[in-house]
Every structure is written in structure tokens, then in C-alpha cells.
CSV table of C-alpha atoms and ligand atoms in Angstrom, one decimal:
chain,number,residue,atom,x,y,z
A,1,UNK,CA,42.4,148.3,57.0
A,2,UNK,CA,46.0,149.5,56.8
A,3,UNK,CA,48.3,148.5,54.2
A,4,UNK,CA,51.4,148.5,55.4
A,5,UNK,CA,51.7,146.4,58.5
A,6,UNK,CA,55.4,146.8,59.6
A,7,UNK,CA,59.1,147.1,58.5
A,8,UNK,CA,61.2,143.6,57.8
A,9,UNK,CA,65.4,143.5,57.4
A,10,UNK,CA,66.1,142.4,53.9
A,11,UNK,CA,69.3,140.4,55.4
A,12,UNK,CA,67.9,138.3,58.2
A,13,UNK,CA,63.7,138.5,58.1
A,14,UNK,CA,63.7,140.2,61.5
A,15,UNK,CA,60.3,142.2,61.8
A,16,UNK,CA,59.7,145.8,63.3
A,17,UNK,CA,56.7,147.9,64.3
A,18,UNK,CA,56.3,150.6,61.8
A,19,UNK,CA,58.4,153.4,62.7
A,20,UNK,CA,61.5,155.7,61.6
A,21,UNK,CA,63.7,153.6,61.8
A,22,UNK,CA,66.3,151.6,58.8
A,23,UNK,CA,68.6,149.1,60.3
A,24,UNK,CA,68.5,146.0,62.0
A,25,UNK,CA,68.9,145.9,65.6
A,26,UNK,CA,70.1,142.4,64.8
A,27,UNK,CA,72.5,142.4,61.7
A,28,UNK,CA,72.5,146.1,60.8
A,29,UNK,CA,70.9,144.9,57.4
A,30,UNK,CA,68.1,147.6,55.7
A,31,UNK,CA,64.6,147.4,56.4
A,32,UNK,CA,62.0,147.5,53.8
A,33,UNK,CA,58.1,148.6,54.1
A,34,UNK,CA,55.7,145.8,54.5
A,35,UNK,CA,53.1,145.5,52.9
A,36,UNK,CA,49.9,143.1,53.8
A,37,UNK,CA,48.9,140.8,50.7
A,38,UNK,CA,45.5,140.0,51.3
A,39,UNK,CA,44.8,144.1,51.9
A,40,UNK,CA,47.0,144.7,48.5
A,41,UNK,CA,45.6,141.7,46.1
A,42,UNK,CA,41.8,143.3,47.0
A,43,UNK,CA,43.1,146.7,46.9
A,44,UNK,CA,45.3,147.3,43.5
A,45,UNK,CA,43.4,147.5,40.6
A,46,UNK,CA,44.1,148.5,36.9
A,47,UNK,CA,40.8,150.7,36.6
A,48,UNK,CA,41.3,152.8,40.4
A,49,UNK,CA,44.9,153.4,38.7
A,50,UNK,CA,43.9,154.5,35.4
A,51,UNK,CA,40.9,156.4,37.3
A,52,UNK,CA,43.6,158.3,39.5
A,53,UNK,CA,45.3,161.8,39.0
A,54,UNK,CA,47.7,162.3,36.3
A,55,UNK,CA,50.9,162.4,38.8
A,56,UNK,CA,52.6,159.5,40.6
A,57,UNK,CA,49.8,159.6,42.9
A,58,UNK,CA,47.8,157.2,40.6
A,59,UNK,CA,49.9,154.7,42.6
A,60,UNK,CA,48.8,155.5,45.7
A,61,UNK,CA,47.5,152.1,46.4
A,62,UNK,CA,50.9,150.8,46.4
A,63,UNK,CA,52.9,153.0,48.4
A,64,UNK,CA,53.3,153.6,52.1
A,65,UNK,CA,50.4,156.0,52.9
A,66,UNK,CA,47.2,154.9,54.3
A,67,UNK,CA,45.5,158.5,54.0
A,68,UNK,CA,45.3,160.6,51.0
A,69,UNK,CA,44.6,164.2,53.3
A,70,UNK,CA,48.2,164.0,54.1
A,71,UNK,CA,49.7,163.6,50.9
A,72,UNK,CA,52.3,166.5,50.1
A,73,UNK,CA,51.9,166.6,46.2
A,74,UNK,CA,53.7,169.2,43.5
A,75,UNK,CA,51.9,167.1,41.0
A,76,UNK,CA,55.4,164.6,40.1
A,77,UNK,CA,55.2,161.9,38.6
A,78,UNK,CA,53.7,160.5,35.3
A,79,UNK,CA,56.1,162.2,33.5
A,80,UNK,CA,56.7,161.7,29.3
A,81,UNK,CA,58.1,158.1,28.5
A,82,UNK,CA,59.5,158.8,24.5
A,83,UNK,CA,59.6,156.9,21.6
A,84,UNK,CA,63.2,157.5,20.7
A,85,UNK,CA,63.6,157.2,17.0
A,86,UNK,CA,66.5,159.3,16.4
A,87,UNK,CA,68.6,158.1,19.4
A,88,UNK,CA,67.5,154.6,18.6
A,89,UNK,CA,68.6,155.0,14.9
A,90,UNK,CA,72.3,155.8,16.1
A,91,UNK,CA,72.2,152.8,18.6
A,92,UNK,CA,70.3,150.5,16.3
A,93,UNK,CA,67.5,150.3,18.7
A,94,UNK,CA,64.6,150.0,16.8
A,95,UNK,CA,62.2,150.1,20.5
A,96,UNK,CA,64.4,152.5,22.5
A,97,UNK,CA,62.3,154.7,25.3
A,98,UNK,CA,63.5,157.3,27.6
A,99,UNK,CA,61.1,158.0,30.9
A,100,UNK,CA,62.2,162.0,31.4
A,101,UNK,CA,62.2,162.2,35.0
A,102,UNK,CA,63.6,165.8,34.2
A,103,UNK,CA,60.3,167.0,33.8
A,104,UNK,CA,59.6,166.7,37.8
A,105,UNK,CA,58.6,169.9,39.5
A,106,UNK,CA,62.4,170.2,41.3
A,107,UNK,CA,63.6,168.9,37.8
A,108,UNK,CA,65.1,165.1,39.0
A,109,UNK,CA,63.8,161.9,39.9
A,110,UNK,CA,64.3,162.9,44.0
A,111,UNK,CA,60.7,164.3,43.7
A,112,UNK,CA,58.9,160.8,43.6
A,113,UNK,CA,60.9,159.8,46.9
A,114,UNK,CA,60.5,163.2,48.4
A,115,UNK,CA,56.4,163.3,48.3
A,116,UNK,CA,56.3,160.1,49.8
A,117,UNK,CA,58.6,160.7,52.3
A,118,UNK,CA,57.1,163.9,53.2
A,119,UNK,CA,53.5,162.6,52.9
A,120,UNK,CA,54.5,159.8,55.5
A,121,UNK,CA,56.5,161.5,58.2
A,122,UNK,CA,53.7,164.7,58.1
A,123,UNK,CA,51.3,161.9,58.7
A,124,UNK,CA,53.5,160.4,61.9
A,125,UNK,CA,53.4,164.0,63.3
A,126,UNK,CA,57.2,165.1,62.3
A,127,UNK,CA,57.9,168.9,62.6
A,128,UNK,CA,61.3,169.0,60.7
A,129,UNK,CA,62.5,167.4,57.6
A,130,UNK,CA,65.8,166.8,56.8
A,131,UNK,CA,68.3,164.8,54.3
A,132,UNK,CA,71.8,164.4,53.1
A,133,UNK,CA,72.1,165.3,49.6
A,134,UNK,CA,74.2,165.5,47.1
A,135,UNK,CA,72.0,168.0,45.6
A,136,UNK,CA,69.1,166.8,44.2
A,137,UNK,CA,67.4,165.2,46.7
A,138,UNK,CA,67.8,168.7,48.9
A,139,UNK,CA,66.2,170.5,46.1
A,140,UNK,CA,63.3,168.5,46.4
A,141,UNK,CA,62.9,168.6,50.0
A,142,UNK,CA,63.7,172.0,50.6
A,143,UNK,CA,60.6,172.5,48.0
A,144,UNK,CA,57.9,169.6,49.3
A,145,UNK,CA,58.7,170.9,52.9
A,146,UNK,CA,58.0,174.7,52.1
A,147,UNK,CA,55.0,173.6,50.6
A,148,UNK,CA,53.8,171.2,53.3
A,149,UNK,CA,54.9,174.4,55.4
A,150,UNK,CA,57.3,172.1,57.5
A,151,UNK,CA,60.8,173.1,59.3
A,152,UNK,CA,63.5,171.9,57.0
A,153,UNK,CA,67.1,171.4,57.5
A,154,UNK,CA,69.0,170.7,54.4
A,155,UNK,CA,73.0,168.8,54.8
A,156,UNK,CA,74.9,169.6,51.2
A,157,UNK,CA,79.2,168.8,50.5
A,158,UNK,CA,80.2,172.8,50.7
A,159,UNK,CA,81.4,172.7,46.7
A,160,UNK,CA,78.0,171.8,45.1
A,161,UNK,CA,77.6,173.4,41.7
A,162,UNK,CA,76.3,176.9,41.9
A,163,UNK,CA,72.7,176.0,39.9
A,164,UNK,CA,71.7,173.4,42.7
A,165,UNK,CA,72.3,175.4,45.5
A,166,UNK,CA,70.7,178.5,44.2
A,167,UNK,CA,67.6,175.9,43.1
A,168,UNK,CA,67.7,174.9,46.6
A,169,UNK,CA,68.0,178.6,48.5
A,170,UNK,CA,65.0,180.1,46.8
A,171,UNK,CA,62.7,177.5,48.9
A,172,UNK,CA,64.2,179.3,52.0
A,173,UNK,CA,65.4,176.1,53.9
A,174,UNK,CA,68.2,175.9,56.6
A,175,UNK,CA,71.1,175.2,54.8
A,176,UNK,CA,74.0,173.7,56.3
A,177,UNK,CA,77.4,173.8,53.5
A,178,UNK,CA,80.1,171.0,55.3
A,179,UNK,CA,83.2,170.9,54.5
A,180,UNK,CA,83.5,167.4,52.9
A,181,UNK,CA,82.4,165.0,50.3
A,182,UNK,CA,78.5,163.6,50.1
A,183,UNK,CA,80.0,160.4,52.2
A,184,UNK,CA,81.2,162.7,55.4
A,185,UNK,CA,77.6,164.4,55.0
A,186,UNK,CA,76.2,161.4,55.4
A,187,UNK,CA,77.6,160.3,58.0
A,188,UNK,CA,77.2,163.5,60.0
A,189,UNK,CA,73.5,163.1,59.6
A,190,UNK,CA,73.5,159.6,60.6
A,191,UNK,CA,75.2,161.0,63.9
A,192,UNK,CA,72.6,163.6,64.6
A,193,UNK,CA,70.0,161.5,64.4
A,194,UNK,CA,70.5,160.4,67.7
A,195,UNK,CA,69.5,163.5,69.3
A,196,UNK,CA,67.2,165.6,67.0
A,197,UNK,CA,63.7,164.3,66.7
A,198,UNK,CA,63.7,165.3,62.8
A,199,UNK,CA,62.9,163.0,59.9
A,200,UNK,CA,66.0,162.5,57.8
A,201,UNK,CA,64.5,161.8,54.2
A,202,UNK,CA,67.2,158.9,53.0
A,203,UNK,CA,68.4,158.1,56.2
A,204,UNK,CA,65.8,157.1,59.3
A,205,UNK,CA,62.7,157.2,57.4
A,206,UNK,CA,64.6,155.3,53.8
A,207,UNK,CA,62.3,152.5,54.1
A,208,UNK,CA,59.1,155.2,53.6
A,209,UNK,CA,61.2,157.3,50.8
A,210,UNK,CA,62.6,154.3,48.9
A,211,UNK,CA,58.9,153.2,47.8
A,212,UNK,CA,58.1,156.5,46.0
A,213,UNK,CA,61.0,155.2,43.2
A,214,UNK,CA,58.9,152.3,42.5
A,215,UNK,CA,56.3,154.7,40.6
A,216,UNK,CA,58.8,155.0,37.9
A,217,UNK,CA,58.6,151.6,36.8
A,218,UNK,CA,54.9,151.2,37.4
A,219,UNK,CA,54.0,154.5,35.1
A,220,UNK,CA,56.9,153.1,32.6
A,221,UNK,CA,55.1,149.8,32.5
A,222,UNK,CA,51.7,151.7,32.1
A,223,UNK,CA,52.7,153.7,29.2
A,224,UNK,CA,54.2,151.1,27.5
A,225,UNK,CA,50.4,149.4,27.5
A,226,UNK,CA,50.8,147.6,31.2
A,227,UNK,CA,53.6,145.6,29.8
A,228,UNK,CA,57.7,145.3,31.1
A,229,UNK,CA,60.4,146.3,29.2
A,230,UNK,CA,63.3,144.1,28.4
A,231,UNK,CA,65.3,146.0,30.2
A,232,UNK,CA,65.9,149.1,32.0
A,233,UNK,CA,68.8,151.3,32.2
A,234,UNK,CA,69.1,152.9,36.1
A,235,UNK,CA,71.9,155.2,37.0
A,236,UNK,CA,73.4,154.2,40.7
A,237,UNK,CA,73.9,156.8,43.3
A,238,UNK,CA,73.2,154.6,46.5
A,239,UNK,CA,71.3,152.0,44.2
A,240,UNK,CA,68.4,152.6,46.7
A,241,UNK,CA,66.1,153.2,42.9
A,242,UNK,CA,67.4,150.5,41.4
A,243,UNK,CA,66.4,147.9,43.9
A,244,UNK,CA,62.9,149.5,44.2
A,245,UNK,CA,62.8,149.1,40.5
A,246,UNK,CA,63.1,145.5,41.0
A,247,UNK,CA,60.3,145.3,43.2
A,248,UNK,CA,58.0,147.5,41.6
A,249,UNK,CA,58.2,145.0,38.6
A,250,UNK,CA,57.5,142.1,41.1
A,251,UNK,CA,54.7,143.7,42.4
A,252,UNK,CA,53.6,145.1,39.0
A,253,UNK,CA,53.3,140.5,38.1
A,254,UNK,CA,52.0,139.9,41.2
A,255,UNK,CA,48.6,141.9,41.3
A,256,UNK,CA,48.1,140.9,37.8
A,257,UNK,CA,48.8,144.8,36.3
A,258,UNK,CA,50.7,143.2,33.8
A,259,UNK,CA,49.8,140.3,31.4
A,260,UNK,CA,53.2,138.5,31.2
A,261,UNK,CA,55.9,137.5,34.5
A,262,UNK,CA,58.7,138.2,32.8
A,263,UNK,CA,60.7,140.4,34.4
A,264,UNK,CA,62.9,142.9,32.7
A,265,UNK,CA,66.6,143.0,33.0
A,266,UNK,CA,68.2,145.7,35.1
A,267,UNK,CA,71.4,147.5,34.4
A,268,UNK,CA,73.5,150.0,36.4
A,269,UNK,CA,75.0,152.9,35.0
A,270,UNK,CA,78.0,154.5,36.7
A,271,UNK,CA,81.0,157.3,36.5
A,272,UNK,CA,83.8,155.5,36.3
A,273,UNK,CA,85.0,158.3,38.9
A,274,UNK,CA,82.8,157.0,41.0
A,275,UNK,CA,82.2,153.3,40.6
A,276,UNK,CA,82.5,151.1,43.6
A,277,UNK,CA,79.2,148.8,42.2
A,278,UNK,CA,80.3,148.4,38.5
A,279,UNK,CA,83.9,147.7,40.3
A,280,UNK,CA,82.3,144.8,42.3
A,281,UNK,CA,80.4,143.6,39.5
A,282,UNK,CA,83.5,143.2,36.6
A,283,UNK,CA,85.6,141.3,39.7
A,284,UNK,CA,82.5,139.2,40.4
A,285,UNK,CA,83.0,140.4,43.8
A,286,UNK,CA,80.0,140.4,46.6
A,287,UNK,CA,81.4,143.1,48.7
A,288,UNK,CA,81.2,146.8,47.4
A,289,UNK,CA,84.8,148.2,48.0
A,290,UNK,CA,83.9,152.5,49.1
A,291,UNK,CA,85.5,154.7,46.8
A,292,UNK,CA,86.3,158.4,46.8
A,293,UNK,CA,84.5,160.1,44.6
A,294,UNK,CA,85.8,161.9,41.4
A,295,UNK,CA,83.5,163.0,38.2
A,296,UNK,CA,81.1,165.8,36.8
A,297,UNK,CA,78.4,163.6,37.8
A,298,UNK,CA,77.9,165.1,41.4
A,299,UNK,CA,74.5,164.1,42.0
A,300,UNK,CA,75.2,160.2,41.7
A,301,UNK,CA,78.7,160.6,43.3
A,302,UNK,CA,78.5,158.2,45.9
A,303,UNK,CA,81.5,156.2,47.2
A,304,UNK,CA,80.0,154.4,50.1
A,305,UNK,CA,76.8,153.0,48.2
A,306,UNK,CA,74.4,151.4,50.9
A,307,UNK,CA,72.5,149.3,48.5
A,308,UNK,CA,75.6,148.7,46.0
A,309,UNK,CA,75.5,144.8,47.2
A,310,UNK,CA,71.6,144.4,46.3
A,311,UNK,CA,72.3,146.3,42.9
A,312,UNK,CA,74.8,143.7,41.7
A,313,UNK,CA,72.6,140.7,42.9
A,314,UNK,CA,69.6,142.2,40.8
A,315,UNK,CA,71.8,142.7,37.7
A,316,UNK,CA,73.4,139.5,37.7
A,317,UNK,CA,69.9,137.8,38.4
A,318,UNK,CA,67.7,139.7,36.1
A,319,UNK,CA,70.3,139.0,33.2
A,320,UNK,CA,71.2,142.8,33.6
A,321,UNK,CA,75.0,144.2,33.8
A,322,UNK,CA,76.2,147.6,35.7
A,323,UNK,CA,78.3,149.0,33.1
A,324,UNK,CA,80.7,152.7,33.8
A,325,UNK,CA,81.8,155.3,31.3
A,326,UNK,CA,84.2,158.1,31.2
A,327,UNK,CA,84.0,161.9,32.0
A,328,UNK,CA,84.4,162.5,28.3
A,329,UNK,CA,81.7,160.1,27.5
A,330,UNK,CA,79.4,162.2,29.6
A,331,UNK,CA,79.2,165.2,28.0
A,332,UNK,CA,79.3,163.1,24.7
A,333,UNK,CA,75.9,161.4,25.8
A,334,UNK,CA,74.5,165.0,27.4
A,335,UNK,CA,75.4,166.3,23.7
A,336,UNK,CA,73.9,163.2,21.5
A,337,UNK,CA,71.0,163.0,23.7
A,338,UNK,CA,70.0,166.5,23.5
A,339,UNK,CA,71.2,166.6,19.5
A,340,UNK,CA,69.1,163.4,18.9
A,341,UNK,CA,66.1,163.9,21.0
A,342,UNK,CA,65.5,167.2,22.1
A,343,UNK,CA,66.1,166.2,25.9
A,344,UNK,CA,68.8,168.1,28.2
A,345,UNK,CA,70.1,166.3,30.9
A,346,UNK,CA,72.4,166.8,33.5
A,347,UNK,CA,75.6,164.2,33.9
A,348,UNK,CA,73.7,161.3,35.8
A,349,UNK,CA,71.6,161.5,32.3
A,350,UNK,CA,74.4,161.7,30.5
A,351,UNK,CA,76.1,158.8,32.4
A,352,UNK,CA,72.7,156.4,31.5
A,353,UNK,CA,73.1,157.5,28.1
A,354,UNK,CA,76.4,156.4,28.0
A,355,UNK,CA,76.4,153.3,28.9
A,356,UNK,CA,73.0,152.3,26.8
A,357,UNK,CA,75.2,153.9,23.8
A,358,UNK,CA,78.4,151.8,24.9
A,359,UNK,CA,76.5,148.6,25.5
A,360,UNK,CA,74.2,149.6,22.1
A,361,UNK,CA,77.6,149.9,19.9
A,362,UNK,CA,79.1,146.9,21.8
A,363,UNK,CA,76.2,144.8,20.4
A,364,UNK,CA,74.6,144.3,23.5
A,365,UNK,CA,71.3,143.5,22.1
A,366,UNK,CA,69.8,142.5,18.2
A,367,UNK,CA,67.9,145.5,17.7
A,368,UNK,CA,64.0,144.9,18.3
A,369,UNK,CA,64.3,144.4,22.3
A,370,UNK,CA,62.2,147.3,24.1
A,371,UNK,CA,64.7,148.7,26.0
A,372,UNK,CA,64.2,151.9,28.7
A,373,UNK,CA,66.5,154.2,29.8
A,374,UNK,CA,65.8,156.5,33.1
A,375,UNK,CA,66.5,160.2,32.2
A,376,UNK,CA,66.8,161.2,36.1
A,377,UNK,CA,67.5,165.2,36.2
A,378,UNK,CA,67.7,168.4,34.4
A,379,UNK,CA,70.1,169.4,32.0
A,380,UNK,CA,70.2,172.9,33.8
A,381,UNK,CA,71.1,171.8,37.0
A,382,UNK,CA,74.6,170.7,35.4
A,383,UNK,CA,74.9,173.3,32.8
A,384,UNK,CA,78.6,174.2,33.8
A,385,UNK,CA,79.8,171.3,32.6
A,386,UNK,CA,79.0,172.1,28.9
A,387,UNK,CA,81.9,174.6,26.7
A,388,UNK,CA,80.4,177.9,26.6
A,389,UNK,CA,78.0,178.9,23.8
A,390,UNK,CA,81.0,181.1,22.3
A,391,UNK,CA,82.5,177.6,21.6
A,392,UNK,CA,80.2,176.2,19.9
A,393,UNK,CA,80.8,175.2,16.3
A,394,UNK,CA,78.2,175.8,14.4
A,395,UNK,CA,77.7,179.6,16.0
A,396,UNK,CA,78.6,183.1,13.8
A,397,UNK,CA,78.5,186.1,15.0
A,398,UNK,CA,77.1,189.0,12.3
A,399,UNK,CA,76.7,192.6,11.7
A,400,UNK,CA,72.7,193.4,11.5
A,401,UNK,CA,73.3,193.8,7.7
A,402,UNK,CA,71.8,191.2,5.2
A,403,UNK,CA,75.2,191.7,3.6
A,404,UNK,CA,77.0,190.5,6.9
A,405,UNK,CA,74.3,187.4,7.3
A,406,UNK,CA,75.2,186.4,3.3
A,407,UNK,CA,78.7,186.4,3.8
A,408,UNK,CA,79.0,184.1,7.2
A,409,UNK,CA,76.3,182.1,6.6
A,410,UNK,CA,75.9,179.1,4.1
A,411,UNK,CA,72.2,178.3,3.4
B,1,LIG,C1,69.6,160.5,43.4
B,1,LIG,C2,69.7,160.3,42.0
B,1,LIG,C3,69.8,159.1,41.3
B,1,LIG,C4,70.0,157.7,42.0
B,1,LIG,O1,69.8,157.6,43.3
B,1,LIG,P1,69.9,156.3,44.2
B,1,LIG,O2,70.6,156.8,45.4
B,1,LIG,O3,70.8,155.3,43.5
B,1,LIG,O4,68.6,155.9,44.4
B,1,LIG,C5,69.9,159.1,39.9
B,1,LIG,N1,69.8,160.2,39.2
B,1,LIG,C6,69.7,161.4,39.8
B,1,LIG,C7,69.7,162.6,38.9
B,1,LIG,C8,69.6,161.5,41.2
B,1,LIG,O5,69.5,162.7,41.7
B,2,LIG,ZN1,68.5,141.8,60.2
């Protein structure tokens, strides 16, 4: 019996066959994987979770893929959710968690969407995979389609940082650099889709690649002893993960996996160089106003945000805010987190950080509210944006003498 029985447009209700496909015919609105609820409510169970592999594939039950031979696994998922003491100390958070999504096999949270993604459109007979990335999310596909041993065609802004794309060239994917920001890329891709039978990762087969972000939420709410948060910090790119978020925790209350139905209040975290949701949210605006992006964090810089709208109806309903911080008050959080926890991430990290340390010091919350932040990528892939180590204060440099050692350094 299949589980997902069709695609349905969040906007008007309008129902599809299942197929790659994302818009409305009707009202251009997104479409979102259906799911049937007597299959499901039989189906999803605490024990098959807990009995399943130690990846994001424990979840398989609740994402969009009806046959486990065509899953296209590099073992994501299920990554560390810490206790953070010493960040929580400085924030006066005595329950503060951060899920490191950096520990993913392509280093960022893109690999959850990716598998699925991959795992469904192998499974509909698709030849090529593609996407429109501002860097992450080609990472990950260039990788899941070399090991799925697919044709991949990867669609980057020509200036990505130097790490990403050599992270992305070593899977040997087509590459193809234009001359423009992520937004132009985009909408080159949305284009071609018209005339190449290829499966665009976060554009005609979204609805497939958006579940796979749910698994963060349902592995946070695992770890934490199948129970929600209070609330949940998300960075916003397209805000497509922060609305799956959302959902995950509905479907987490409805098939019982958790005890209570309170849901958690979700909060956006953006650049202010790039913040066209947190811009609608402080005017109390419905419509998202595009942007041209500007800021060090590349791999959220997104100035035409397709599911901005949905992210600022969440936050206001879940009791959540979508708060933006500075380029300086990147690297700051980059720096505390890594100084505090051990954790490098790159700037979307550093932006969540931010604004659970701006909201934190602006009294946000009382102190004993478990509140989770979503580390999303590696601190590698951003490196550049760090002062070289000859900068760095506390660094000497010696003669190999115990003499030399003595006189520079003060134990
Ligand atoms: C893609 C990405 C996000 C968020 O993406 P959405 O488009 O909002 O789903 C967050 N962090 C990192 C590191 C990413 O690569
Ligand atoms: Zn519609």
C-alpha cells in the first residue's frame, strides 16, 4: 500500500497525481507531498524507528519513498544533538542544544534533502540530477549522484568561495559557473526545465526534497527522549526547512511519537545582508519584498525566498520571531561558538548563533526553556572568512630553544 498518494497546493487545496512537478496550475501556489493517514497512523511506530539504522533513514516511514532498494544513502542523518553548557552559561541558557548538522557526509544540512530527493527521482526512472545552489546543496548532489552513479549537472553563482567549489569538483559533476547571483541561477534553471527531462533537486521535484528536512526535527525530538523543544532556532535560505520543521513536529503529535501537543516555537535567523523574511516580519508585512543579496553568509544568501511568506506565518503562529544580525556578529558567533563548544561552523552557523545570542542577551527567555539551535554546515567550507592564523592573539612564534619558549610564553 503506498504512502504517499499525490501532491496538494498549500494556497488553494488543488490536488495532483504524483509527479515532478511544484506549482499550481491553478494559483502558482507550492505543492506539498501527500501523505495517506490511515497508511501512516498503522505504519509509524516508535519501536520500527528506534529498530532502524543509525542515519536519517530511521525515518523512512515518514518520507516520500515507498521502497527501501532505491534509497541513495551516505549514512546522513542522526547526527550529535549537544548539551551546550558552556554556550548556555554565556546566554544564560541553562537547557541550550545544538543539532550539528555539520557532521553530514557533504558537511551541511543539504544532505538530508539530497538522499531523499535522489532516492525518489532514481526510483521514477530519472537519468540526470540537477539543482541550483548556492553551494551547499551542489555539494551534496554532486556527491549522492556519483554515488547513485547518476548524470549530474550542477548550476553555482560564478564567485562561490573557493572551498565549496573545490568540495564540489572532486565528485566530478558537470559544472556550470553563471555569471550572476544564486537568484539569476535560479531562475535559469527554472527555464530549462522546460526542455531537459532532468530532475532539478529544489526546483521540479521540491515537494520530494523538502521532506528529507523534516528528519531533523524528528531525530532532535528523539534525542531529546521523543519530546519538543520549546523552541527551535532555523537559519532561512528559501525557508523551504523551516516550514518542514513545522510539519515534522505536527506529524511527530499526530502519530503519538511524542507524549505532549505542544508545539515548539520557531524562529528565523537571517543576514541582515540578506533579509527579505526578517524585513517582512519587523513591518508586520505579509508579502516578502526580494532583496539583493550582500553578506559572508553565501550559502543562505537568498533574495527571492520562495517560502519567506510561510516562514513568517509559522513564527508568528508558533509564538516564534525571525530575528537578523550583522556581518560582524557572524564571525563573533563562528568564534564564541567554536571557543565555547568545540563546534566550527560556517556563516549560516554563525548567523543561528547570532541571533540565539542576541535574542539570549535581549532576555528573550527566563533561563530553564529547552531551546535548540540548527548548526547547518561546516566551518571549513567558510574558512575564508576568519583573520588568518598569523592574527590570532593568543599565537607566539619561538626559536626551538627552551630558552626562546620561557621568554614568549607565560605559563
Ligand atoms: C540550504 C541551507 C540552509 C537553509 O535552507 P532553506 O532554503 O531555508 O531550506 C541553512 N543552512 C545551510 C548551511 C544551508 O546550506
Ligand atoms: Zn493552487
Amino acid at each position: 500500500m503506498p504512502k504517499v498518494i499525490g501532491l496538494r497546493c498549500r494556497e488553494c487545496g488543488a490536488e495532483y497525481e504524483l509527479q515532478a512537478t511544484h506549482v499550481c496550475e491553478m494559483c502558482f501556489g507550492p505543492l506539498d507531498a501527500v501523505y495517506d493517514q490511515a497508511v501512516m497512523r498503522k505504519l509509524v511506530k516508535r519501536e520500527r524507528i528506534e529498530d532502524g539504522p543509525k542515519s536519517m533513514w530511521r525515518y523512512r516511514d515518514l518520507l516520500p519513498v515507498e521502497d527501501s532498494v532505491n534509497i541513495v544513502t551516505l549514512g546522513e542523518g542522526f547526527t550529535p544533538l549537544v548539551k551546550a553548557d558552556r554556550l548556555g552559561a554565556e546566554l544564560g541558557l541553562r537547557n541550550l542544544y545544538l543539532k550539528n548538522d555539520s557532521m553530514n557526509p557533504t558537511n551541511s544540512f543539504k544532505d538530508r534533502v539530497v538522499s531523499v530527493a535522489i532516492s525518489w527521482a532514481r526510483a521514477q526512472g530519472f537519468e540526470t540530477i540537477a539543482c541550483a545552489s548556492t553551494g551547499n546543496l551542489a555539494n551534496a548532489v554532486a556527491a549522492y549522484a556519483a554515488r547513485a552513479g547518476l548524470e549530474c549537472f550542477v548550476f553555482i553563482p560564478v564567485d562561490l568561495e573557493p572551498a565549496k567549489v573545490a568540495s564540489i569538483s572532486v565528485f566530478d559533476p558537470n559544472i556550470v559557473a553563471v555569471r550572476g547571483n544564486y537568484d539569476d541561477v535560479n531562475r535559469l534553471c527554472s527555464q530549462l526545465l522546460e526542455s531537459t527531462p532532468w530532475a532539478f533537486c529544489n526546483i521540479n521535484i521540491r515537494p520530494f526534497y523538502a521532506e528529507g528536512s523534516k528528519t531533523l526535527t524528528f531525530e532532535t525530538a528523539e534525542q531529546l527522549g521523543w519530546r519538543l523543544p520549546d523552541e527551535i532556532i532555523i537559519p532561512i535560505a528559501s525557508g523551504c526547512q523551516f516550514v518542514r520543521h513545522r510539519q515534522a513536529a505536527r506529524e511527530l503529535v499526530e502519530y503519538g511519537l511524542v507524549r505532549s501537543d505542544r508545539v515548539p516555537a520557531f524562529t528565523g535567523a537571517q543576514a541582515l545582508g540578506c533579509a527579505p523574511v526578517y524585513n517582512a516580519f519587523v513591518s508586520g508585512e505579509e508579502r516578502v519584498l526580494p532583496v539583493k543579496p550582500d553578506t559572508i553568509a553565501r550559502s543562505i544568501a537568498i533574495g527571492n525566498p520562495s517560502d519567506g511568506i510561510y516562514v513568517n506565518r509559522i513564527a508568528r503562529e508558533t509564538g516564534g520571531v525571525v530575528e537578523a544580525v550583522t556581518e560582524e556578529e557572524i564571525v563573533d558567533s563562528m568564534r564564541l561558538l567554536a571557543r565555547t563548544e568545540g563546534i566550527f561552523t560556517e556563516t549560516a552557523g554563525g548567523v543561528t548563533i547570532g541571533v540565539l545570542a542576541k535574542l539570549a542577551r535581549a532576555g528573550r527567555w527566563r533561563g530553564d526553556e529547552t531551546v535548540v539551535a540548527y548548526v547547518t554546515g561546516h566551518g571549513l567550507k567558510t574558512a575564508d572568512v576568519l583573520a588568518t592564523a598569523n592574527g590570532h592573539a593568543k599565537r607566539v612564534e619561538i626559536e626551538p630553544t627552551m630558552k626562546s619558549f620561557r621568554q614568549k610564553v607565560n605559563i
